[in-house]
XYZ file of C-alpha atoms in Angstrom:
690
model
C 231.458 -18.492 186.509
C 231.707 -16.495 183.375
C 233.731 -13.422 182.252
C 233.470 -11.248 179.053
C 236.793 -9.874 177.941
C 237.798 -7.394 175.095
C 241.068 -7.059 173.265
C 242.703 -6.082 170.001
C 242.735 -9.764 169.024
C 241.095 -12.801 170.358
C 244.539 -13.968 171.841
C 244.920 -10.579 173.489
C 241.434 -10.650 175.007
C 242.034 -14.072 176.442
C 245.346 -13.105 177.862
C 244.000 -10.029 179.530
C 241.085 -12.030 181.102
C 243.390 -14.709 182.506
C 245.607 -12.171 184.084
C 242.759 -10.205 185.446
C 241.042 -13.339 186.875
C 244.099 -15.356 187.762
C 242.726 -18.319 185.931
C 244.731 -20.970 183.902
C 243.881 -22.176 180.413
C 243.056 -25.573 181.824
C 240.333 -24.155 183.985
C 238.098 -22.340 181.177
C 236.115 -22.877 178.139
C 236.486 -20.012 175.482
C 233.695 -18.746 173.207
C 234.546 -16.256 170.644
C 231.733 -13.681 170.365
C 233.361 -11.343 167.867
C 236.613 -11.860 166.033
C 237.130 -8.154 165.582
C 238.164 -6.488 162.366
C 241.832 -5.780 161.284
C 242.825 -3.594 158.374
C 243.953 -0.297 157.195
C 240.541 1.371 157.258
C 238.362 -0.497 159.695
C 239.276 -1.676 163.290
C 236.943 -3.487 165.727
C 238.014 -5.201 169.038
C 237.620 -8.863 169.636
C 235.201 -10.058 172.342
C 235.268 -13.484 173.993
C 233.515 -15.118 176.910
C 235.395 -17.226 179.332
C 233.578 -19.814 181.471
C 235.327 -21.508 184.366
C 234.865 -25.238 184.507
C 234.112 -27.447 187.436
C 237.344 -29.038 188.817
C 236.165 -32.535 187.704
C 235.870 -31.390 184.077
C 239.183 -29.583 183.831
C 241.736 -30.778 181.439
C 245.425 -30.415 181.596
C 246.953 -27.138 180.708
C 248.632 -28.661 177.677
C 245.491 -30.102 176.226
C 243.625 -26.782 176.724
C 246.396 -24.845 175.016
C 246.482 -27.200 171.963
C 242.630 -27.156 171.747
C 242.494 -23.342 171.906
C 245.186 -22.826 169.216
C 243.578 -25.301 166.907
C 240.150 -23.585 167.426
C 241.652 -20.106 166.605
C 243.559 -21.458 163.553
C 240.388 -23.017 162.190
C 238.239 -19.936 162.865
C 240.774 -17.611 161.326
C 241.012 -19.844 158.229
C 237.274 -19.907 157.733
C 236.807 -16.004 158.211
C 237.015 -13.544 155.413
C 240.497 -12.353 155.406
C 240.871 -8.614 154.461
C 244.268 -7.357 153.495
C 244.409 -3.499 152.887
C 247.520 -2.057 151.280
C 247.819 1.763 151.350
C 248.877 2.935 147.888
C 250.913 5.793 149.026
C 253.172 3.497 151.140
C 254.315 1.469 148.039
C 255.141 -1.772 150.052
C 257.796 -4.262 148.584
C 256.232 -7.128 146.612
C 255.166 -9.952 148.783
C 253.549 -13.261 148.186
C 250.612 -12.448 150.401
C 250.001 -8.864 149.329
C 248.037 -6.961 146.595
C 249.227 -3.648 145.567
C 249.717 -1.234 142.643
C 253.119 -0.813 141.015
C 252.700 2.348 139.027
C 249.476 1.862 136.967
C 249.642 -2.129 137.111
C 247.946 -4.211 139.715
C 250.417 -6.732 141.311
C 248.932 -10.080 142.568
C 250.613 -12.557 144.825
C 251.744 -15.899 143.611
C 248.878 -17.855 145.500
C 246.159 -15.481 144.187
C 244.618 -18.022 141.917
C 244.547 -21.007 144.187
C 240.712 -20.616 144.004
C 238.739 -18.785 141.288
C 239.391 -15.066 141.764
C 236.607 -12.670 140.706
C 237.355 -8.925 140.268
C 234.734 -6.375 141.134
C 235.671 -3.073 139.581
C 235.728 0.222 141.706
C 233.083 2.978 141.423
C 235.324 5.781 140.303
C 238.712 4.442 139.238
C 238.758 3.092 135.747
C 240.389 -0.196 135.343
C 241.474 -1.768 131.879
C 241.804 -5.401 130.804
C 243.816 -5.632 127.682
C 242.945 -2.073 126.876
C 239.244 -2.425 127.443
C 237.549 -0.575 130.400
C 236.146 -2.974 133.057
C 232.570 -2.237 134.012
C 231.279 -5.463 135.429
C 232.686 -8.261 137.749
C 234.472 -10.956 135.951
C 236.624 -14.031 136.552
C 240.267 -12.918 136.565
C 242.783 -14.802 134.257
C 246.337 -15.056 135.571
C 247.543 -14.203 132.106
C 245.755 -10.905 131.930
C 247.093 -7.724 133.479
C 244.853 -5.026 135.154
C 245.877 -1.459 134.559
C 244.375 1.716 136.109
C 244.346 5.279 134.755
C 247.023 7.299 136.563
C 246.627 11.196 136.214
C 249.509 13.123 134.598
C 251.555 15.833 136.104
C 249.362 18.828 134.976
C 246.566 20.538 136.983
C 244.227 19.810 133.944
C 244.970 15.988 134.245
C 243.701 16.031 137.860
C 240.951 18.672 137.990
C 238.118 20.239 135.959
C 237.816 23.921 136.077
C 234.439 25.128 134.777
C 233.354 28.689 133.814
C 229.610 29.255 133.902
C 227.814 30.246 130.678
C 227.208 33.816 131.960
C 231.001 34.008 132.945
C 230.071 34.840 136.596
C 231.307 31.805 138.298
C 234.350 29.564 138.174
C 234.219 26.150 139.845
C 236.816 23.494 140.475
C 236.625 19.754 141.343
C 238.920 16.735 141.016
C 238.087 14.243 138.431
C 236.703 11.175 139.831
C 239.415 8.831 138.441
C 242.068 11.170 140.155
C 240.326 11.846 143.429
C 240.540 8.495 145.106
C 243.097 6.055 146.339
C 242.184 2.630 144.971
C 243.101 -0.006 147.727
C 242.750 -3.677 146.816
C 240.809 -5.699 149.292
C 240.751 -9.633 148.905
C 237.749 -11.539 150.394
C 238.251 -15.209 150.776
C 235.155 -17.716 150.664
C 235.282 -21.468 150.662
C 234.873 -21.708 147.025
C 236.209 -18.544 145.487
C 237.949 -15.360 146.255
C 236.765 -11.785 145.465
C 239.046 -8.807 144.717
C 237.339 -5.469 145.684
C 238.616 -1.942 145.905
C 238.240 0.486 148.696
C 238.139 4.027 147.342
C 239.327 6.852 149.764
C 239.430 10.373 148.814
C 243.149 11.364 148.593
C 244.510 13.385 151.551
C 247.134 15.232 149.286
C 247.423 16.338 145.651
C 250.449 17.118 143.768
C 249.862 20.783 143.109
C 249.508 23.997 145.300
C 247.164 27.055 145.505
C 249.812 28.928 143.324
C 249.381 26.340 140.596
C 245.640 26.901 140.675
C 246.039 30.606 140.529
C 248.572 30.494 137.697
C 246.088 28.426 135.750
C 243.336 30.929 136.240
C 245.661 33.738 135.066
C 246.581 31.773 131.906
C 242.803 31.428 131.177
C 242.241 35.180 131.535
C 240.331 34.858 134.870
C 241.353 37.832 136.831
C 238.187 39.109 138.792
C 236.679 37.854 142.137
C 239.221 35.131 142.730
C 238.671 33.576 146.067
C 242.320 32.901 147.430
C 241.144 31.476 150.739
C 238.767 29.291 149.078
C 241.428 27.934 146.642
C 243.736 27.208 149.790
C 240.926 25.469 151.506
C 240.178 23.309 148.535
C 243.754 22.385 147.914
C 244.379 21.535 151.498
C 241.358 19.217 151.537
C 239.340 21.248 154.134
C 236.572 21.188 151.585
C 235.531 18.081 149.509
C 237.600 18.065 146.413
C 235.053 15.877 144.644
C 232.266 18.455 144.752
C 232.355 21.641 142.672
C 233.600 24.521 144.714
C 233.324 28.141 143.529
C 236.863 29.814 143.394
C 236.006 32.940 141.553
C 232.843 34.933 141.177
C 232.016 37.894 139.109
C 229.984 40.852 140.336
C 226.357 41.215 139.151
C 225.381 44.533 138.014
C 222.806 46.609 140.005
C 220.504 48.568 137.791
C 219.414 51.895 139.209
C 216.069 52.110 140.892
C 213.213 54.161 139.386
C 211.785 57.051 141.353
C 210.357 55.522 144.526
C 207.229 56.912 146.350
C 207.286 55.791 149.938
C 204.015 56.353 152.071
C 204.808 57.671 155.472
C 201.317 57.272 156.978
C 200.229 54.365 159.154
C 198.100 51.759 157.720
C 196.271 48.739 159.294
C 194.424 45.763 157.649
C 192.143 45.298 160.649
C 188.515 45.223 159.526
C 185.950 47.475 160.833
C 183.994 44.599 162.545
C 184.853 41.106 163.500
C 182.997 38.483 161.374
C 183.331 35.359 159.369
C 186.669 35.036 157.535
C 184.979 34.186 154.271
C 183.528 37.666 153.873
C 185.520 40.201 151.865
C 184.799 43.688 153.287
C 185.822 45.258 149.989
C 188.590 47.582 151.159
C 186.553 48.967 154.104
C 189.339 48.955 156.592
C 190.543 50.816 159.624
C 193.044 53.154 157.702
C 195.407 55.623 159.451
C 194.392 59.208 159.281
C 196.727 62.316 158.908
C 196.645 65.898 160.157
C 196.990 69.002 157.832
C 200.699 69.680 157.060
C 201.772 66.087 157.945
C 204.170 64.398 155.646
C 202.352 61.551 153.939
C 204.723 60.421 151.018
C 208.489 60.557 150.282
C 209.803 60.930 146.837
C 213.204 59.327 146.426
C 214.940 60.279 143.226
C 216.191 57.560 140.866
C 219.576 56.122 141.246
C 222.371 55.571 138.764
C 223.083 51.991 139.458
C 226.455 50.143 139.650
C 228.182 48.260 136.965
C 229.187 44.607 137.343
C 232.144 42.518 136.086
C 232.555 38.966 134.802
C 235.381 36.708 135.966
C 237.282 37.889 132.950
C 237.063 41.495 134.106
C 234.522 42.463 131.477
C 232.291 45.286 132.614
C 228.539 44.631 132.769
C 226.941 48.063 132.392
C 224.064 48.947 134.592
C 220.826 50.719 133.453
C 220.075 53.949 135.301
C 216.778 54.311 137.030
C 213.964 56.241 135.397
C 212.265 59.385 136.730
C 208.605 58.674 137.326
C 205.767 61.247 137.491
C 203.575 61.662 140.591
C 199.959 62.936 140.351
C 199.014 65.141 143.205
C 195.323 64.683 144.091
C 193.016 66.686 146.182
C 194.189 67.479 149.647
C 197.973 67.281 148.834
C 200.946 69.517 148.081
C 204.702 69.151 147.804
C 207.250 70.656 150.213
C 209.521 73.404 148.846
C 212.437 70.883 148.368
C 210.139 68.524 146.410
C 211.231 65.614 148.593
C 207.927 65.145 150.369
C 204.107 65.363 149.892
C 202.070 66.738 152.795
C 198.365 66.776 153.461
C 196.571 69.942 152.923
C 193.790 69.095 155.366
C 192.897 66.376 157.905
C 191.706 63.068 156.385
C 192.567 59.698 155.072
C 195.561 59.534 152.668
C 195.526 57.049 149.739
C 198.415 56.303 147.356
C 197.439 54.230 144.290
C 198.782 53.912 140.764
C 201.311 56.748 141.404
C 198.670 59.119 142.599
C 198.426 60.531 146.123
C 195.226 62.158 147.579
C 193.669 62.830 150.819
C 190.067 61.804 151.529
C 188.368 63.573 154.399
C 186.567 60.897 156.496
C 183.276 61.909 158.068
C 182.222 59.918 161.127
C 178.581 60.374 162.278
C 178.381 59.264 166.017
C 174.712 57.925 166.005
C 171.633 57.643 163.871
C 170.981 59.810 160.870
C 167.660 61.423 161.766
C 165.512 64.363 160.716
C 167.420 66.446 163.206
C 170.800 65.749 161.650
C 169.602 65.688 158.081
C 171.133 63.869 155.153
C 174.738 63.918 154.403
C 176.656 64.961 151.297
C 180.354 64.516 151.683
C 183.498 64.392 149.427
C 185.221 61.433 151.009
C 184.337 58.367 153.242
C 181.359 58.296 155.536
C 180.868 56.248 158.643
C 177.432 56.115 160.261
C 177.646 54.630 163.752
C 173.924 54.094 163.951
C 171.028 53.729 161.376
C 169.931 55.697 158.437
C 166.167 56.366 159.072
C 163.204 57.302 156.951
C 163.589 59.575 154.016
C 167.198 60.398 154.812
C 170.419 59.552 152.690
C 174.100 59.765 152.293
C 175.910 60.762 149.165
C 179.674 60.338 149.202
C 182.594 60.273 146.877
C 184.347 57.653 148.827
C 183.093 54.504 150.818
C 180.037 54.419 152.980
C 179.767 52.108 156.137
C 176.498 51.938 158.078
C 176.843 50.124 161.465
C 173.138 49.670 161.688
C 170.241 49.582 159.165
C 168.981 51.639 156.235
C 165.129 52.159 156.273
C 163.363 53.900 153.434
C 166.601 55.818 152.790
C 168.996 56.367 149.887
C 172.796 55.965 149.802
C 174.867 56.748 146.715
C 178.539 56.281 146.906
C 181.431 56.329 144.289
C 183.236 53.567 146.430
C 181.731 50.657 148.403
C 178.738 50.451 150.540
C 178.579 48.212 153.592
C 175.354 47.951 155.692
C 176.002 45.712 158.750
C 172.306 45.192 159.472
C 169.259 45.468 157.135
C 168.083 47.425 154.067
C 164.409 47.949 153.917
C 162.554 49.979 151.369
C 165.720 51.746 150.336
C 167.869 52.489 147.320
C 171.610 51.949 147.358
C 174.098 52.794 144.516
C 177.713 51.749 144.860
C 179.892 53.121 142.003
C 177.833 56.270 141.619
C 177.244 56.863 137.891
C 179.513 53.888 137.139
C 176.846 51.420 138.252
C 174.200 53.223 136.357
C 176.234 53.306 133.093
C 177.210 49.681 133.536
C 173.759 48.602 133.581
C 172.826 50.807 130.647
C 175.604 49.346 128.645
C 174.553 45.693 129.354
C 170.825 46.412 128.395
C 171.844 48.517 125.309
C 173.878 45.549 123.977
C 170.724 43.381 123.786
C 168.682 46.001 122.033
C 171.570 46.848 119.604
C 171.751 43.150 118.663
C 168.069 43.307 117.730
C 168.723 46.379 115.549
C 171.588 44.749 113.731
C 169.329 41.650 113.127
C 166.668 43.897 111.412
C 169.351 45.600 109.201
C 170.903 42.280 108.165
C 167.406 40.796 107.369
C 166.570 43.923 105.203
C 169.875 43.667 103.364
C 169.305 39.950 102.661
C 165.757 40.575 101.321
C 166.883 43.448 99.117
C 169.189 41.144 97.340
C 166.766 38.521 96.780
C 164.841 38.315 93.401
C 161.727 37.044 94.950
C 161.455 39.929 97.213
C 162.418 43.170 95.366
C 162.876 46.665 96.680
C 159.600 47.613 95.017
C 157.741 44.932 96.828
C 159.173 46.517 100.221
C 158.030 49.901 98.986
C 154.549 48.680 98.220
C 154.044 46.699 101.314
C 155.918 49.024 103.579
C 159.130 48.484 105.498
C 157.115 48.983 108.711
C 155.187 45.701 108.136
C 158.455 43.801 107.801
C 159.921 45.213 110.939
C 156.686 44.504 112.907
C 156.861 40.942 111.551
C 160.479 40.526 112.545
C 159.886 41.969 116.145
C 156.899 39.721 116.760
C 158.356 36.460 115.235
C 162.218 36.674 115.426
C 162.858 39.237 118.189
C 160.144 38.302 120.763
C 161.867 40.010 123.760
C 162.751 43.191 121.702
C 159.825 45.373 122.853
C 160.170 44.219 126.470
C 163.894 44.874 126.578
C 163.182 48.523 125.263
C 160.342 49.084 127.891
C 162.559 47.625 130.724
C 165.469 49.869 129.732
C 163.239 53.019 129.611
C 161.723 52.195 132.933
C 165.163 51.574 134.494
C 166.401 54.797 133.020
C 163.429 56.871 134.275
C 163.780 55.734 137.827
C 167.395 56.800 138.247
C 167.720 59.979 140.311
C 169.786 62.996 139.151
C 170.683 64.372 135.796
C 171.013 62.109 132.835
C 172.926 62.185 129.634
C 170.919 64.142 127.002
C 172.159 61.878 124.206
C 170.872 58.717 126.009
C 167.517 60.361 126.865
C 166.979 61.440 123.203
C 168.023 58.016 121.886
C 165.648 56.167 124.275
C 162.735 58.440 123.240
C 163.476 57.854 119.460
C 163.654 54.041 119.660
C 160.437 53.991 121.863
C 158.554 55.920 119.290
C 159.710 53.604 116.399
C 159.352 50.149 117.953
C 156.627 50.142 120.653
C 153.103 49.436 119.775
C 152.221 50.686 116.300
C 155.435 52.555 115.877
C 157.076 50.199 113.261
C 154.303 51.016 110.758
C 155.669 54.610 110.391
C 159.033 53.365 109.290
C 159.472 54.140 105.615
C 163.274 53.318 105.084
C 165.971 51.441 106.691
C 168.065 54.681 107.363
C 166.407 55.594 110.785
C 167.138 52.050 112.091
C 170.730 52.194 110.861
C 171.180 55.603 112.517
C 169.798 54.272 115.788
C 172.153 51.293 115.702
C 175.190 53.532 114.968
C 174.398 56.147 117.669
C 173.421 53.402 120.124
C 176.743 51.772 119.595
C 178.593 55.065 120.317
C 176.516 55.369 123.551
C 177.348 51.897 124.602
C 181.065 52.406 124.212
C 180.871 55.629 126.138
C 179.086 53.978 129.044
C 181.660 51.232 129.134
C 184.441 53.682 129.368
C 182.739 55.197 132.405
C 182.206 51.783 133.970
C 185.812 50.907 134.564
C 185.758 51.064 138.317
C 184.230 48.242 140.373
C 182.544 49.156 143.722
C 180.517 46.698 145.793
C 177.666 46.408 148.316
C 177.535 44.087 151.287
C 174.445 43.776 153.504
C 172.898 41.379 155.836
C 169.223 41.385 154.658
C 167.456 43.239 151.861
C 163.552 43.657 151.636
C 161.615 45.708 149.134
C 164.686 47.656 148.037
C 166.840 48.332 144.988
C 170.622 47.761 144.955
C 173.044 48.833 142.189
C 176.741 48.058 142.149
C 179.285 48.411 139.514
C 181.036 45.466 141.063
C 179.662 42.742 143.355
C 176.597 42.494 145.574
C 176.966 40.132 148.560
C 174.023 39.325 151.015
C 175.536 37.424 153.972
C 172.306 36.877 156.057
C 168.646 36.036 155.631
C 168.612 37.009 151.945
C 166.757 39.349 149.659
C 162.828 39.542 149.237
C 160.896 41.267 146.688
C 163.989 43.441 145.677
C 165.812 44.324 142.524
C 169.548 43.833 142.635
C 171.771 44.904 139.737
C 175.449 44.027 139.708
C 178.141 44.667 137.154
C 180.026 41.561 138.314
C 178.558 38.852 140.575
C 175.530 38.526 142.959
C 175.992 36.235 145.887
C 173.364 35.386 148.471
C 174.899 33.260 151.275
C 174.847 33.051 154.921
C 172.301 31.256 157.280
C 169.397 31.238 154.882
C 170.600 32.727 151.623
C 167.019 33.192 150.239
C 166.012 35.104 147.228
C 162.284 35.330 146.953
C 160.397 37.705 144.500
C 161.920 40.555 142.549
C 164.805 40.521 140.058
C 168.544 39.651 140.116
C 170.610 40.986 137.228
C 174.297 40.397 137.124
C 177.211 40.680 134.627
C 178.927 37.420 135.277
C 177.444 35.068 137.848
C 174.573 34.640 140.386
C 174.980 32.347 143.370
C 172.044 31.654 145.841
C 171.108 29.040 148.331
C 167.393 29.265 147.645
C 165.819 30.756 144.625
C 162.084 31.384 144.658
C 159.625 29.681 147.051
C 157.174 26.901 147.387
C 154.229 29.342 146.616
C 155.780 29.936 143.172
C 156.742 33.533 143.757
C 157.622 35.184 140.489
C 161.455 35.723 140.619
C 163.758 36.643 137.796
C 167.520 35.687 137.745
C 169.372 37.251 134.803
C 173.016 37.137 133.580
C 174.051 39.549 130.844
C 177.219 37.846 129.667
C 177.167 34.944 127.192
C 179.619 32.878 129.316
C 177.739 33.654 132.628
C 176.010 31.128 134.846
C 173.371 30.788 137.699
C 173.730 28.475 140.553
C 171.144 27.577 143.306
C 171.181 25.028 145.944
C 167.369 24.940 145.731
C 165.105 26.409 143.043
C 161.300 26.359 142.862
C 158.692 26.881 140.072
C 157.887 30.461 139.299
C 161.418 31.260 138.723
C 162.611 32.691 135.375
C 166.176 32.126 134.460
C 167.730 34.412 131.755
C 171.167 34.386 130.275
C 171.592 36.940 127.614
C 168.513 36.421 125.375
C 168.040 32.772 126.430
C 165.155 32.225 128.944
C 164.052 29.150 130.961
C 160.875 28.861 133.070
C 161.338 26.542 136.044
C 158.352 24.154 136.224
C 159.582 21.742 138.900
C 161.461 22.196 142.153
C 165.027 21.017 142.180
C 168.297 21.071 144.019
C 171.923 21.710 143.095
C 170.796 23.665 139.960
C 173.109 25.004 137.288
C 172.137 27.049 134.325
C 174.488 28.221 131.587
C 174.655 28.429 127.862
C 176.192 25.580 125.872
C 178.766 27.131 123.562
C 178.625 24.313 121.128
C 174.811 24.178 120.723
C 173.992 27.816 121.471
C 171.223 26.683 123.834
C 170.583 27.116 127.588
C 171.710 24.040 129.373
C 169.900 23.173 132.664
C 171.253 20.817 135.313
C 169.144 20.130 138.256
C 168.259 17.225 140.675
C 164.781 16.434 141.661
C 163.833 17.103 145.219
C 165.025 14.024 147.170
C 167.267 12.736 144.486
C 170.640 11.690 145.796
C 172.733 11.225 142.738
C 174.830 14.263 142.174
C 174.980 15.917 138.695
C 178.253 16.616 137.001
């Protein structure tokens, strides 16, 4: 029969078990499961197992008692004996105790019966013969151990720190003053070790008033946290971690004039579709009625000064009055506090300008019965745009169906959710037109500059004098340069003239005259009529002015999105994105990027011309359909998952004819060599290019 007993000590546990069970010492065997822990800091009960013997095996009571006492004595001697002396109690010297007397460690007489190793505490600094102890060492009986004891001043106990910006004051106890350092002796068979338990002190010898007086002496007068100081002094907060006991007040600069839109706005897109498609700001935007408040004008505020912990003012900057531009469809109230809509429409606040766009929603197809639409604002066609009809809008245009042999011109974005067949779409209005003109003009102007530079070099050459040029004619030199050094010069001029002529509407007279003049001088036999360099220099100068003007007009980016394009022309000052089958026998011009993605993403026949980048899934076809992909900027690139023979790649003036089908193709100009680099895997090749 067994019984488990628990007590403060082994003896206590055994005594309680015997009393509870009514057994005698002579009847039991005792097994100590846990001796327990005794000390100032840690206490753990002792646990014993009592087993009652058979009667035949029982010994006399006296034998059991002697056996038990001998067992306890041996086990107690073999265990690590920990003696903790609380420093604040200052016990009387004793031969079996270790304690501090002032700053000196007092050791008992029998401390050196075995080698005694001292392990220094973590925070309290101990000294041996005036040298700080950093590592364990064998203690010499002739050497005294001394600790640092803080003085009587607050500065001796604590660190009070003011931040660099003078906005915070923190306090913490110094590590050497924060802890009670209690000696703990551990006995082993061959040695003894002297360790130290460090306990954060419960009390400190100064009050909240002492801390406050110290702050006053240092000139700290603002934002003092009296409750925080009291909590820190009383030990309710850890004294070893920095605690903020004073805080300044940051300044609050005044706010500039605020313009607060008052109309509802939703980011819900017009139609649910794949998350990867950006609908280019065609959103379900809240509309307003005439007379409705659409913007609140909040005047600037003065701001509030701040203060450092020393009470020094921190001056706040007053807010600035900001102007507001009132666009079409808006007016201010008599008080000037609000802007109201002058008519029904869609409000838009951008770049400190407020305006109201009327939104025209056509409920079905655009047919001969309804006629075409011209509207100053956004237009939404719920159906299709059919043969010969069109839309011209100063805002965005959304067509829920298809556009067939129609024309759409918008100053904003164009989104056709179905197909574009035999149609002409322009997003960005004149912006798209001017942007394309600027790109193409840049190439022609580079050719004119090359001719002027070549003439200047030849004029300075002794082997080729001006008289020679006069005798042979400058026109022959120009014709020679065009045919040998500027092989794409004539085709670029013809392409620009053709593009210019195809554009509907009124065109700039200066551009019309410039194109007519350059065509006369450089196409066919035109160069032979050139007698001097001056007409070429004048063309270069006036063309540069035109290009700069066009680029100023082309600051806005408008975009086109469609599902499928066939036999159509698309122009956008921003991006063109085809998200379905692709583009067939069509001409796409984009000031930014052209992206043909989706289920097929095929471009077959026609021309792609982008400012920055072209990305398609399949470029050209197995039947070697003639297809041109052109990027206008030097740093541009063309990417295609699959490319076929018959495709012409052009970046700036660099051209490459694709002769073999390939995959994962990339084309871009190497800025080190100035040549067009081509990266492409052969059909069926598995190794990826890098």
